[in-house]
Coordinates of C-alpha atoms in Angstrom, one line a residue:
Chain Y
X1 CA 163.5 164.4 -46.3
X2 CA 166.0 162.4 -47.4
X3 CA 166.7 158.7 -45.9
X4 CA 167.5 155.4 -46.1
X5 CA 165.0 152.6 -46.6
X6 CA 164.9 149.0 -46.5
X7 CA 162.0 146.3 -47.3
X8 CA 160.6 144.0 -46.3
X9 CA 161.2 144.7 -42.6
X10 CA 160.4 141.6 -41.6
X11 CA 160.5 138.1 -44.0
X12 CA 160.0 134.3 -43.0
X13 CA 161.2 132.0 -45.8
X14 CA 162.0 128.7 -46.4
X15 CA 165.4 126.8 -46.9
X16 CA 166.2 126.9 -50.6
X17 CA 164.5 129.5 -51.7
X18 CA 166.3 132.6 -53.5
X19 CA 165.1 135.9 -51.7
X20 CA 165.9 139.6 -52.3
X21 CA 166.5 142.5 -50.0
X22 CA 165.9 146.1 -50.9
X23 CA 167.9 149.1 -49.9
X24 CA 167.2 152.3 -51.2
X25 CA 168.6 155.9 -50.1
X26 CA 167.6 159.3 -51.7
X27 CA 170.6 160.8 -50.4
X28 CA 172.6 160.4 -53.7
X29 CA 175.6 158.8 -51.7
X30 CA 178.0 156.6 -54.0
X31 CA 178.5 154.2 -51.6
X32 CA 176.5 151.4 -49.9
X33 CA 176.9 148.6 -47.9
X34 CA 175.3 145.4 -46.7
X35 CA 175.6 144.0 -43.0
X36 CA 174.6 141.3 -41.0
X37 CA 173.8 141.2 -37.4
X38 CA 174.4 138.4 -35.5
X39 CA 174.8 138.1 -31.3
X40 CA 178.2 137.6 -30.5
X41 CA 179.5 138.8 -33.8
X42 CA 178.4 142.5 -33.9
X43 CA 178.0 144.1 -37.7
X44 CA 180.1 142.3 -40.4
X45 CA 180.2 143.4 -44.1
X46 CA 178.5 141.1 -46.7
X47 CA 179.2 143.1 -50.3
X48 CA 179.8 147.1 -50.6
X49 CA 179.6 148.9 -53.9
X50 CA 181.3 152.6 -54.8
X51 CA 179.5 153.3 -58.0
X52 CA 177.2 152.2 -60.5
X53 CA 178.0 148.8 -61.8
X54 CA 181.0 148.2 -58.8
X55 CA 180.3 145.3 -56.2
X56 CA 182.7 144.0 -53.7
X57 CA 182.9 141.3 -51.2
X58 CA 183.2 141.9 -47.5
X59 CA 184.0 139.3 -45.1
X60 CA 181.0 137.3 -45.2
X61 CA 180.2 137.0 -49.0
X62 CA 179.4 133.1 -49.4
X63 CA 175.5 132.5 -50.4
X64 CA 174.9 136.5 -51.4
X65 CA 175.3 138.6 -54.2
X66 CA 174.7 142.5 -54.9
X67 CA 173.8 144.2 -57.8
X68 CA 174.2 148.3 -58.3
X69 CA 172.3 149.3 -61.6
X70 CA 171.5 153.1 -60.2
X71 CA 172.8 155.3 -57.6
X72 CA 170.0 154.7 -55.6
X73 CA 169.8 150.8 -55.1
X74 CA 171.3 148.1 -53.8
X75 CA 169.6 144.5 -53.6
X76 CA 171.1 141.7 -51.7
X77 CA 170.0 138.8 -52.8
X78 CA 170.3 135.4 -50.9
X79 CA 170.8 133.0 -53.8
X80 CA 169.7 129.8 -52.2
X81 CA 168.7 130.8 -48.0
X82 CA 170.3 128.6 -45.7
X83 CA 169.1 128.5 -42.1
X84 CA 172.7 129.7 -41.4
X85 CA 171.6 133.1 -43.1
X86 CA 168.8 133.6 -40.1
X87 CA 170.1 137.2 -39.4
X88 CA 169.2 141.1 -39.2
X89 CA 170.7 142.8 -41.8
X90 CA 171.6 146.4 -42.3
X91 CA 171.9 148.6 -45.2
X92 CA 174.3 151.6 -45.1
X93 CA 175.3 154.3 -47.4
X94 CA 177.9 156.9 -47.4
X95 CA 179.1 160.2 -49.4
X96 CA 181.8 159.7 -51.9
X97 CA 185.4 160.3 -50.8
X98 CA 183.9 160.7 -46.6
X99 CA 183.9 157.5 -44.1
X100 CA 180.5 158.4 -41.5
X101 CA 178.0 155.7 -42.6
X102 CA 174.8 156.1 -42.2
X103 CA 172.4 152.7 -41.7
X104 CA 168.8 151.8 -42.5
X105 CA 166.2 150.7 -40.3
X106 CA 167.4 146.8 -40.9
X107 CA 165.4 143.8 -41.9
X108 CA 164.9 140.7 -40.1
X109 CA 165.2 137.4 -41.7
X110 CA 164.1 134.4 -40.8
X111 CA 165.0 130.9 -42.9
X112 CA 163.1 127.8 -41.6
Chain Z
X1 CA 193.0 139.3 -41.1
X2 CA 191.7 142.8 -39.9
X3 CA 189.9 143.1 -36.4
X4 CA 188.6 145.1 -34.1
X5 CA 188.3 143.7 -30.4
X6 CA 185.4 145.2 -28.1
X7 CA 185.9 145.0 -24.1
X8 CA 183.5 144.5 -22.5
X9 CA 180.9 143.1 -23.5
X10 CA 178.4 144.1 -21.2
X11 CA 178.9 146.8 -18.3
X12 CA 176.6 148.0 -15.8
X13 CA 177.0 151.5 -13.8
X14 CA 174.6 153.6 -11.4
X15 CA 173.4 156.3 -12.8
X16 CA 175.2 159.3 -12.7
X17 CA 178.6 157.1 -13.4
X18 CA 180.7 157.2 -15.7
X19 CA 181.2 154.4 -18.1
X20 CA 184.4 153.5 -20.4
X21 CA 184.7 150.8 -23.0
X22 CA 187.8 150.1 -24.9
X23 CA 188.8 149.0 -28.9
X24 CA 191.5 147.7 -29.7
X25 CA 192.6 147.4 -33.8
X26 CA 195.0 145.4 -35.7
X27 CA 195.3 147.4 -39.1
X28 CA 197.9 149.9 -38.5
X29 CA 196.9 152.2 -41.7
X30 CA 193.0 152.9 -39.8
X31 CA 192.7 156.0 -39.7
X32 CA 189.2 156.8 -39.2
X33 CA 187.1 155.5 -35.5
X34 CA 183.3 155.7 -35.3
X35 CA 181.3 155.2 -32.4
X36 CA 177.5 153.6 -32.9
X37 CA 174.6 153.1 -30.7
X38 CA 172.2 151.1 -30.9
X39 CA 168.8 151.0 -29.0
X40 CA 167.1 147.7 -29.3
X41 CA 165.3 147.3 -32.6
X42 CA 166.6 149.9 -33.8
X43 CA 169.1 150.9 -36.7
X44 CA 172.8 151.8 -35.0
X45 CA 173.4 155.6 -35.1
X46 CA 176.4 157.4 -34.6
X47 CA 177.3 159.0 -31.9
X48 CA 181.0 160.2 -31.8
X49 CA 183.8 159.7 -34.4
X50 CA 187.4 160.4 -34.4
X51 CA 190.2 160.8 -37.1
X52 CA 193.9 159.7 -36.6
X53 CA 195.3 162.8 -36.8
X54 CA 193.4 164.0 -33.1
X55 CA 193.6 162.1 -29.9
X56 CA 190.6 163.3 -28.0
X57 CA 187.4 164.5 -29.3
X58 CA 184.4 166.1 -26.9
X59 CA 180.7 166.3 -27.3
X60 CA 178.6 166.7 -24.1
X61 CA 179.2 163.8 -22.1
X62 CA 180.6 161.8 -24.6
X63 CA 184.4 161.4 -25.3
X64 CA 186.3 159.4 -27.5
X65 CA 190.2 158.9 -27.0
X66 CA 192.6 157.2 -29.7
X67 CA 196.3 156.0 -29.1
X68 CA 197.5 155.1 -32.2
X69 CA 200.9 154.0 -31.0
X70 CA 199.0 151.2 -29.0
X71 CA 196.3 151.0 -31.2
X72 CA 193.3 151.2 -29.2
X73 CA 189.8 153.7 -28.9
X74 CA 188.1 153.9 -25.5
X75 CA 184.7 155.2 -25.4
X76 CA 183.7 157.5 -22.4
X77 CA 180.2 158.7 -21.1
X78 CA 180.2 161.0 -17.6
X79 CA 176.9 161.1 -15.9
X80 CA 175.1 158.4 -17.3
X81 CA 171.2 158.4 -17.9
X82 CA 168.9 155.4 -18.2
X83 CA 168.1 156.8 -21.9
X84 CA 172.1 156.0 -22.4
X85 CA 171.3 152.4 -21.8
X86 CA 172.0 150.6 -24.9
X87 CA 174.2 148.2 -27.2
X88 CA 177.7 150.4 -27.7
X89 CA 179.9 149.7 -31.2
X90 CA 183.0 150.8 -32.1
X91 CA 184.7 150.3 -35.7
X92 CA 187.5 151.0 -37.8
X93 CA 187.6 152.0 -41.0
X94 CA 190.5 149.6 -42.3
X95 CA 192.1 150.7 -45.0
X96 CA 192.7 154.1 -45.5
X97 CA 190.5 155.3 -48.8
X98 CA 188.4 152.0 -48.9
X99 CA 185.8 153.9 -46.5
X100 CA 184.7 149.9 -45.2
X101 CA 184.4 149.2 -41.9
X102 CA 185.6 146.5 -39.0
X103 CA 183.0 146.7 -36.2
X104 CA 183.8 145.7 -32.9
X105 CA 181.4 142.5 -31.1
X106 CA 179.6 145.3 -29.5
X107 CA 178.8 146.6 -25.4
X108 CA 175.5 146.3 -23.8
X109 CA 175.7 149.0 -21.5
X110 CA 172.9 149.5 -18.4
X111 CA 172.6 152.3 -16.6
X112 CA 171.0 151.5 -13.3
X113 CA 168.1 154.2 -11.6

């Protein structure tokens, strides 16, 4: 079937260090988008891609960056984890040229 | 900037209740209003969306009305079920074409046996 995927689930890392979050769907949607959840804040968007090779901030950009080299994919990768960046974060993907959004099963980070 | 307020943010009703919560937006060209749920540890999942063009849409116990003059979305459930406790969000897809999304803060909702 097809889905949306995420890895690791679950990551501990220290301050400083660059990590990298996978998101993968074998739905063949165009777009994606990254979230992180926070208590108090709900879901806010990190970086969202339409295509191959577009990236675009969201509201919470600072410290992350997104790649899109296939339809596929889309890393986030935390250049430099701060303990600020202690979050769950969501992947989501969406048909070209529709809104519904549909989310992976999220991965929880933790920066000491 | 572009927000969507959530109210409230946690409710609890007997079961067999009914339960409303309310969206407000601020970006007047939204014109698409999803409904999520989420169970805890879970992934949010949709539940209910609704386009500008309708004002009330129906499935099962689950309603969603929009007023776009005032700009708000309310959420309603009718004879609640522990299974429908969970965390409730609405969003708004900002700007027409750009297919992001502004979430609200979220509603824990408990249903009481």
């Amino acid at each position: 079937d097809a889905e949306i995927t995420q890895s690791p689930r679950h990551k501990i890392t220290e301050t400083g260090r660059q990590v990298t979050l996978a998101c993968h769907q074998t739905w063949n949607h165009n777009n994606m988008f990254w979230y992180r959840q926070d208590l108090g804040h709900g879901l806010r968007l990190i970086h969202y891609s339409y295509g191959v090779h577009d990236t675009n901030k969201g509201e919470v950009s600072d410290g992350y960056s997104v790649s899109r080299s296939n339809t596929e994919d889309l890393p986030l990768t935390l250049e430099s984890a701060a303990s600020s960046q202690t979050s769950v974060y969501f992947c989501a993907s969406s048909v070209r040229g529709a809104e519904t959004q549909y989310f992976g099963p999220g991965t929880r980070l933790l920066v000491l | 900037g572009e927000n969507v307020e959530q109210h409230p943010s946690t409710l609890s009703v007997q079961e067999g209740d009914s339960a409303v919560i309310k969206c407000t937006y601020s970006d007047s060209a939204s014109n698409y209003f999803p409904w999520y749920k989420q169970e805890l540890g879970k992934r949010p999942q949709l539940i209910i969306d609704i386009r500008s063009n309708v004002g009330e849409k129906k499935d099962q116990r689950i309603a969603v009305t929009l007023n776009k003059t005032a700009k708000h979305f309310s959420l309603h459930i009718t004879e609640t079920q522990p299974e429908d406790s969970a965390v409730y969000f609405c969003a708004a897809s900002t700007t027409s074409g750009t297919y992001k999304y502004i979430f609200g803060t979220g509603t824990r909702l408990k249903v009481l046996a």
